[in-house]
Amino acid sequence: MHVPLWVWLATVAGIIALFVFDFVFHVRKPHEPSFKEAAAWSCVFIAIAIAFGAGLWWVWGPQRGAEYFAGFITEKSLSVDNLFVFVIIMAKFAVPRVHQQKALLIGIVIALIMRGIFIAVGAAAIHQFSWVFYIFGAFLLWTAYKLGKESFEDSDEEEEYRPNLAVRLVQRWLPVTNEYHGKQLLAKVDGKRVVTPLFMVIVALGFTDLLFALDSIPAIYGLTREPYIVFTTNAFALLGLLQLYFLLGGLLSRLVYLGLGLSVILAFIGVKLVLEALHENTLPFINGGHPIESIPEIPIWLSMTIIVGALVVTGVASLIKDRRDRARV
């Protein structure tokens, strides 16, 4: 799949334009979005992502189109799971609802820029060393195990937020005030320039989402090796995340089995990566450094079926459990 430079530039410019539009239209005037507004714009951004995938399908064929949609569904699902942590961060910093849009969007943009760097590094590593898939696969299997284990543990206790490395460094090296100054990221207190809690929230959100990329980037590379598809699926998954945050709201706490569904998906992709690594093996201590051609390749349609099936089953199961729990009260 050859992607001309002008297509890359046009795509990046289009995504930047969408984020700028999102910022100007929704964030310039601080407000708490209504359910109707969040739902409408969520549909708009998802429709844009689907239209882009349809165009990619038409230009580069059904194989690449299916890879895009499988990747988009996976990345979107992982980003929804990230919202649980975003809710905790917002609560910990007591961010006023009217300013949460700004913090979320800037944090998401920072994460997208950093993910772009990760994607480029990952593409270069895969191009040079096929054994990287062993590492990606093992990491996803370990992540799936941890996520599945957490899903079966007692989740009644409120999860505690611990400041990440970026937040601790900012708190250590920059003067920070504990009081909000409207939508300002910087303020003057007693004639001294300080960073506001809103600035700290953006740092926390951006760095947290960057950590989530450690599993989402290997996951998408398990579905496609095309950097263009990897980048666009990540970009469109993050685009509209702001609206999903306000749309889902209390529904997040009711998706009790979402983590289990994501665990199944990550485990499946982890196995797929290991099988691909064996199929193209170059490590001397495995089969004498020769590829194991008898290893089957998992087709993209099967990947799509498992991904969608896991999400549908765990989503329906979550809602059934929630309904039963409410009926007992």
CSV table of C-alpha atoms in Angstrom, one decimal:
chain,number,residue,atom,x,y,z
A,1,MET,CA,0.0,0.0,0.0
A,2,HIS,CA,1.8,3.1,-1.3
A,3,VAL,CA,0.5,6.4,0.2
A,4,PRO,CA,1.7,9.5,-1.7
A,5,LEU,CA,3.2,12.3,0.4
A,6,TRP,CA,0.4,14.6,-0.6
A,7,VAL,CA,-2.2,12.2,0.8
A,8,TRP,CA,-0.3,12.1,4.1
A,9,LEU,CA,-0.2,15.9,4.2
A,10,ALA,CA,-3.8,16.3,3.2
A,11,THR,CA,-4.9,13.8,5.8
A,12,VAL,CA,-2.9,15.4,8.6
A,13,ALA,CA,-4.2,18.8,7.6
A,14,GLY,CA,-7.7,17.5,7.6
A,15,ILE,CA,-7.4,16.0,11.1
A,16,ILE,CA,-5.8,19.2,12.4
A,17,ALA,CA,-8.7,21.2,10.9
A,18,LEU,CA,-11.2,18.9,12.6
A,19,PHE,CA,-9.5,19.4,16.0
A,20,VAL,CA,-9.3,23.1,15.5
A,21,PHE,CA,-13.0,23.2,14.6
A,22,ASP,CA,-13.7,21.1,17.7
A,23,PHE,CA,-11.7,23.6,19.9
A,24,VAL,CA,-13.2,26.7,18.4
A,25,PHE,CA,-16.8,25.5,18.3
A,26,HIS,CA,-17.0,23.7,21.6
A,27,VAL,CA,-14.2,25.0,23.8
A,28,ARG,CA,-13.9,28.7,23.1
A,29,LYS,CA,-17.1,29.4,25.0
A,30,PRO,CA,-16.9,27.4,28.2
A,31,HIS,CA,-20.0,25.4,28.9
A,32,GLU,CA,-21.2,21.9,30.0
A,33,PRO,CA,-22.5,20.1,26.9
A,34,SER,CA,-26.1,18.7,27.1
A,35,PHE,CA,-26.8,15.1,26.4
A,36,LYS,CA,-28.3,16.1,23.0
A,37,GLU,CA,-25.3,18.1,22.0
A,38,ALA,CA,-22.8,15.4,23.0
A,39,ALA,CA,-24.9,12.7,21.2
A,40,ALA,CA,-25.2,14.8,18.0
A,41,TRP,CA,-21.5,15.6,17.7
A,42,SER,CA,-20.5,12.0,18.7
A,43,CYS,CA,-22.6,10.8,15.7
A,44,VAL,CA,-21.0,13.5,13.4
A,45,PHE,CA,-17.4,12.5,14.3
A,46,ILE,CA,-18.2,8.7,14.0
A,47,ALA,CA,-19.8,9.4,10.7
A,48,ILE,CA,-16.7,11.2,9.5
A,49,ALA,CA,-14.5,8.2,10.6
A,50,ILE,CA,-16.8,5.8,8.8
A,51,ALA,CA,-16.9,7.9,5.6
A,52,PHE,CA,-13.1,8.1,5.7
A,53,GLY,CA,-12.9,4.3,6.0
A,54,ALA,CA,-15.4,3.8,3.1
A,55,GLY,CA,-13.1,6.0,1.0
A,56,LEU,CA,-10.1,4.1,2.0
A,57,TRP,CA,-11.9,0.8,1.2
A,58,TRP,CA,-12.8,2.2,-2.3
A,59,VAL,CA,-9.3,3.4,-3.1
A,60,TRP,CA,-7.1,0.7,-1.6
A,61,GLY,CA,-9.5,-2.3,-1.6
A,62,PRO,CA,-11.5,-4.4,0.9
A,63,GLN,CA,-8.4,-5.8,2.7
A,64,ARG,CA,-7.1,-2.4,3.7
A,65,GLY,CA,-10.6,-1.1,4.4
A,66,ALA,CA,-11.3,-4.0,6.7
A,67,GLU,CA,-8.0,-3.4,8.5
A,68,TYR,CA,-9.1,0.2,9.0
A,69,PHE,CA,-12.5,-0.6,10.4
A,70,ALA,CA,-11.1,-3.4,12.7
A,71,GLY,CA,-8.4,-1.0,13.9
A,72,PHE,CA,-10.9,1.9,14.4
A,73,ILE,CA,-13.3,-0.3,16.4
A,74,THR,CA,-10.5,-1.6,18.6
A,75,GLU,CA,-8.9,1.9,19.2
A,76,LYS,CA,-12.3,3.4,19.9
A,77,SER,CA,-13.1,0.7,22.4
A,78,LEU,CA,-9.8,1.2,24.2
A,79,SER,CA,-10.3,5.0,24.2
A,80,VAL,CA,-13.7,4.5,25.9
A,81,ASP,CA,-12.0,2.4,28.6
A,82,ASN,CA,-9.6,5.3,29.1
A,83,LEU,CA,-12.6,7.5,30.0
A,84,PHE,CA,-12.8,5.7,33.4
A,85,VAL,CA,-9.4,7.2,34.3
A,86,PHE,CA,-10.3,10.6,32.9
A,87,VAL,CA,-13.4,10.7,35.2
A,88,ILE,CA,-11.1,9.9,38.2
A,89,ILE,CA,-8.6,12.7,37.2
A,90,MET,CA,-11.4,15.2,36.7
A,91,ALA,CA,-12.8,14.3,40.1
A,92,LYS,CA,-9.4,14.4,41.8
A,93,PHE,CA,-8.6,17.9,40.5
A,94,ALA,CA,-12.3,19.0,41.0
A,95,VAL,CA,-12.4,20.5,37.5
A,96,PRO,CA,-15.5,22.7,37.0
A,97,ARG,CA,-17.8,21.0,34.4
A,98,VAL,CA,-17.7,24.1,32.2
A,99,HIS,CA,-13.9,23.9,31.8
A,100,GLN,CA,-13.6,20.1,31.3
A,101,GLN,CA,-14.0,20.3,27.6
A,102,LYS,CA,-10.9,22.5,27.2
A,103,ALA,CA,-8.8,20.3,29.5
A,104,LEU,CA,-9.9,17.1,27.6
A,105,LEU,CA,-9.4,18.4,24.1
A,106,ILE,CA,-5.9,19.9,24.7
A,107,GLY,CA,-4.9,16.7,26.6
A,108,ILE,CA,-6.1,14.6,23.6
A,109,VAL,CA,-4.2,16.7,21.1
A,110,ILE,CA,-1.0,16.3,23.1
A,111,ALA,CA,-1.6,12.6,23.2
A,112,LEU,CA,-2.2,12.4,19.4
A,113,ILE,CA,1.1,14.2,18.7
A,114,MET,CA,3.0,11.8,21.0
A,115,ARG,CA,1.2,8.8,19.5
A,116,GLY,CA,2.3,10.0,16.0
A,117,ILE,CA,5.9,9.7,17.2
A,118,PHE,CA,5.2,6.3,18.7
A,119,ILE,CA,3.7,5.1,15.4
A,120,ALA,CA,6.7,6.3,13.4
A,121,VAL,CA,9.1,4.6,15.8
A,122,GLY,CA,7.0,1.4,15.7
A,123,ALA,CA,6.9,1.3,11.9
A,124,ALA,CA,10.6,1.8,11.7
A,125,ALA,CA,11.2,-1.0,14.2
A,126,ILE,CA,8.9,-3.4,12.5
A,127,HIS,CA,10.5,-2.7,9.1
A,128,GLN,CA,14.0,-3.5,10.4
A,129,PHE,CA,13.2,-6.2,12.9
A,130,SER,CA,10.3,-8.7,12.4
A,131,TRP,CA,11.0,-10.1,15.9
A,132,VAL,CA,9.5,-6.9,17.4
A,133,PHE,CA,6.1,-8.7,16.9
A,134,TYR,CA,7.2,-11.2,19.6
A,135,ILE,CA,7.6,-8.3,22.1
A,136,PHE,CA,4.3,-6.6,21.0
A,137,GLY,CA,2.5,-9.9,21.3
A,138,ALA,CA,3.9,-10.8,24.7
A,139,PHE,CA,3.1,-7.3,26.0
A,140,LEU,CA,-0.5,-7.5,24.8
A,141,LEU,CA,-1.0,-10.9,26.4
A,142,TRP,CA,0.4,-9.6,29.7
A,143,THR,CA,-1.9,-6.5,29.4
A,144,ALA,CA,-4.9,-8.8,28.6
A,145,TYR,CA,-4.1,-10.9,31.7
A,146,LYS,CA,-3.9,-7.8,34.0
A,147,LEU,CA,-7.1,-6.3,32.5
A,148,GLY,CA,-9.0,-9.6,32.8
A,149,LYS,CA,-7.8,-10.1,36.4
A,150,GLU,CA,-8.9,-6.6,37.4
A,151,SER,CA,-12.3,-7.3,35.8
A,152,PHE,CA,-12.9,-10.2,38.2
A,153,GLU,CA,-11.6,-8.4,41.3
A,154,ASP,CA,-14.0,-6.5,43.6
A,155,SER,CA,-14.5,-3.1,41.9
A,156,ASP,CA,-16.8,-1.6,44.7
A,157,GLU,CA,-13.9,0.4,46.1
A,158,GLU,CA,-13.3,3.8,44.5
A,159,GLU,CA,-10.2,3.8,42.4
A,160,GLU,CA,-7.6,6.2,43.7
A,161,TYR,CA,-5.7,8.6,41.5
A,162,ARG,CA,-1.9,8.8,41.9
A,163,PRO,CA,-0.1,11.7,40.1
A,164,ASN,CA,1.9,10.4,37.2
A,165,LEU,CA,5.5,11.2,36.4
A,166,ALA,CA,4.7,14.3,34.3
A,167,VAL,CA,2.5,15.8,37.0
A,168,ARG,CA,5.1,15.2,39.6
A,169,LEU,CA,7.8,16.9,37.5
A,170,VAL,CA,5.6,19.9,36.9
A,171,GLN,CA,4.7,20.2,40.6
A,172,ARG,CA,8.4,20.0,41.4
A,173,TRP,CA,9.8,22.5,38.9
A,174,LEU,CA,7.0,25.0,38.4
A,175,PRO,CA,5.1,27.1,40.9
A,176,VAL,CA,1.5,25.8,41.1
A,177,THR,CA,-1.6,27.3,42.6
A,178,ASN,CA,-4.5,25.3,44.0
A,179,GLU,CA,-7.1,27.8,42.9
A,180,TYR,CA,-8.8,27.9,39.5
A,181,HIS,CA,-8.6,31.1,37.5
A,182,GLY,CA,-11.4,30.6,35.1
A,183,LYS,CA,-10.2,28.9,31.9
A,184,GLN,CA,-6.7,30.2,32.3
A,185,LEU,CA,-3.7,27.8,32.2
A,186,LEU,CA,-1.4,30.4,33.7
A,187,ALA,CA,-2.1,33.1,36.2
A,188,LYS,CA,-0.5,35.8,38.4
A,189,VAL,CA,-0.6,35.4,42.1
A,190,ASP,CA,1.0,38.1,44.2
A,191,GLY,CA,2.8,39.3,41.1
A,192,LYS,CA,4.3,35.8,40.4
A,193,ARG,CA,3.4,33.7,37.4
A,194,VAL,CA,2.0,30.3,38.3
A,195,VAL,CA,0.4,27.4,36.6
A,196,THR,CA,-3.2,26.7,37.5
A,197,PRO,CA,-4.9,23.3,38.3
A,198,LEU,CA,-6.4,23.3,34.8
A,199,PHE,CA,-2.8,23.2,33.4
A,200,MET,CA,-2.1,20.3,35.7
A,201,VAL,CA,-5.2,18.4,34.5
A,202,ILE,CA,-4.1,18.8,30.9
A,203,VAL,CA,-0.7,17.4,31.7
A,204,ALA,CA,-2.3,14.5,33.6
A,205,LEU,CA,-4.7,13.7,30.8
A,206,GLY,CA,-2.1,14.0,28.0
A,207,PHE,CA,0.5,11.8,29.8
A,208,THR,CA,-2.1,9.3,30.9
A,209,ASP,CA,-3.4,8.8,27.4
A,210,LEU,CA,0.2,8.5,26.2
A,211,LEU,CA,0.6,5.6,28.6
A,212,PHE,CA,-2.6,4.0,27.2
A,213,ALA,CA,-0.9,4.1,23.8
A,214,LEU,CA,1.6,1.5,25.0
A,215,ASP,CA,-1.1,-1.1,24.5
A,216,SER,CA,-3.2,0.5,21.8
A,217,ILE,CA,-0.3,1.0,19.3
A,218,PRO,CA,0.8,-2.7,19.5
A,219,ALA,CA,-2.8,-3.7,19.2
A,220,ILE,CA,-3.4,-1.8,16.0
A,221,TYR,CA,-0.1,-3.1,14.5
A,222,GLY,CA,-1.5,-6.6,15.2
A,223,LEU,CA,-4.3,-5.8,12.7
A,224,THR,CA,-2.4,-3.9,10.1
A,225,ARG,CA,1.2,-3.0,9.2
A,226,GLU,CA,0.3,0.1,7.3
A,227,PRO,CA,1.5,3.3,9.2
A,228,TYR,CA,-1.2,5.3,7.4
A,229,ILE,CA,-4.0,3.1,8.7
A,230,VAL,CA,-2.4,3.0,12.2
A,231,PHE,CA,-2.2,6.8,12.4
A,232,THR,CA,-5.7,7.5,11.0
A,233,THR,CA,-7.4,4.9,13.2
A,234,ASN,CA,-5.7,6.5,16.3
A,235,ALA,CA,-6.6,10.0,15.2
A,236,PHE,CA,-10.3,9.2,14.5
A,237,ALA,CA,-10.6,7.2,17.7
A,238,LEU,CA,-9.3,10.2,19.7
A,239,LEU,CA,-11.4,12.7,17.7
A,240,GLY,CA,-14.8,12.8,19.3
A,241,LEU,CA,-13.5,11.4,22.6
A,242,LEU,CA,-14.4,14.7,24.2
A,243,GLN,CA,-18.1,14.3,23.2
A,244,LEU,CA,-18.1,10.6,24.3
A,245,TYR,CA,-16.9,11.7,27.8
A,246,PHE,CA,-20.0,13.8,28.3
A,247,LEU,CA,-22.3,11.4,26.4
A,248,LEU,CA,-21.6,8.3,28.3
A,249,GLY,CA,-21.4,10.0,31.7
A,250,GLY,CA,-22.9,7.7,34.3
A,251,LEU,CA,-23.1,4.8,31.7
A,252,LEU,CA,-19.4,4.2,32.2
A,253,SER,CA,-20.0,2.8,35.7
A,254,ARG,CA,-22.6,0.4,34.2
A,255,LEU,CA,-20.2,-1.2,31.6
A,256,VAL,CA,-18.9,-3.6,34.2
A,257,TYR,CA,-17.7,-6.2,31.7
A,258,LEU,CA,-16.1,-3.8,29.2
A,259,GLY,CA,-12.6,-4.5,30.7
A,260,LEU,CA,-13.2,-8.2,30.2
A,261,GLY,CA,-14.2,-7.7,26.6
A,262,LEU,CA,-11.1,-5.6,26.0
A,263,SER,CA,-9.0,-8.3,27.7
A,264,VAL,CA,-10.3,-10.9,25.2
A,265,ILE,CA,-9.6,-8.6,22.3
A,266,LEU,CA,-6.0,-7.8,23.4
A,267,ALA,CA,-5.3,-11.5,24.1
A,268,PHE,CA,-6.5,-12.4,20.6
A,269,ILE,CA,-4.4,-9.7,19.0
A,270,GLY,CA,-1.4,-10.8,21.1
A,271,VAL,CA,-1.8,-14.4,19.9
A,272,LYS,CA,-2.2,-13.1,16.3
A,273,LEU,CA,1.1,-11.1,16.6
A,274,VAL,CA,3.0,-14.1,17.9
A,275,LEU,CA,1.7,-16.3,15.1
A,276,GLU,CA,2.8,-13.6,12.6
A,277,ALA,CA,6.2,-13.4,14.2
A,278,LEU,CA,6.6,-17.2,13.9
A,279,HIS,CA,5.4,-17.1,10.3
A,280,GLU,CA,8.2,-14.6,9.5
A,281,ASN,CA,10.7,-15.8,12.1
A,282,THR,CA,14.3,-14.8,11.9
A,283,LEU,CA,15.4,-15.6,15.5
A,284,PRO,CA,18.2,-18.2,15.3
A,285,PHE,CA,17.0,-20.2,18.4
A,286,ILE,CA,13.5,-20.7,16.9
A,287,ASN,CA,13.4,-23.2,14.0
A,288,GLY,CA,17.0,-22.5,13.2
A,289,GLY,CA,16.2,-18.9,12.3
A,290,HIS,CA,13.8,-20.0,9.5
A,291,PRO,CA,10.1,-19.0,9.1
A,292,ILE,CA,7.6,-21.5,10.3
A,293,GLU,CA,5.4,-21.5,7.2
A,294,SER,CA,3.0,-24.0,8.6
A,295,ILE,CA,1.8,-21.4,11.0
A,296,PRO,CA,-1.7,-20.2,9.8
A,297,GLU,CA,-2.4,-16.6,9.2
A,298,ILE,CA,-5.5,-15.2,10.8
A,299,PRO,CA,-7.6,-13.4,8.2
A,300,ILE,CA,-8.9,-9.9,8.9
A,301,TRP,CA,-12.6,-11.0,8.7
A,302,LEU,CA,-12.0,-13.3,11.6
A,303,SER,CA,-10.3,-10.5,13.5
A,304,MET,CA,-13.2,-8.2,12.9
A,305,THR,CA,-15.7,-10.9,14.0
A,306,ILE,CA,-13.9,-11.6,17.2
A,307,ILE,CA,-13.5,-7.9,18.1
A,308,VAL,CA,-17.1,-7.0,17.4
A,309,GLY,CA,-18.4,-10.2,19.0
A,310,ALA,CA,-16.5,-9.6,22.2
A,311,LEU,CA,-17.7,-6.0,22.5
A,312,VAL,CA,-21.3,-6.9,21.8
A,313,VAL,CA,-21.4,-9.8,24.2
A,314,THR,CA,-19.7,-8.0,27.1
A,315,GLY,CA,-21.8,-4.8,26.4
A,316,VAL,CA,-25.1,-6.7,26.5
A,317,ALA,CA,-24.0,-8.7,29.5
A,318,SER,CA,-23.1,-5.5,31.3
A,319,LEU,CA,-26.5,-3.9,30.7
A,320,ILE,CA,-28.3,-7.1,31.8
A,321,LYS,CA,-26.3,-7.2,35.0
A,322,ASP,CA,-27.0,-3.5,35.7
A,323,ARG,CA,-30.7,-4.0,35.2
A,324,ARG,CA,-30.7,-7.0,37.5
A,325,ASP,CA,-28.8,-5.1,40.2
A,326,ARG,CA,-31.2,-2.2,40.0
A,327,ALA,CA,-34.2,-4.5,40.3
A,328,ARG,CA,-32.8,-5.9,43.5
A,329,VAL,CA,-32.5,-2.5,45.1
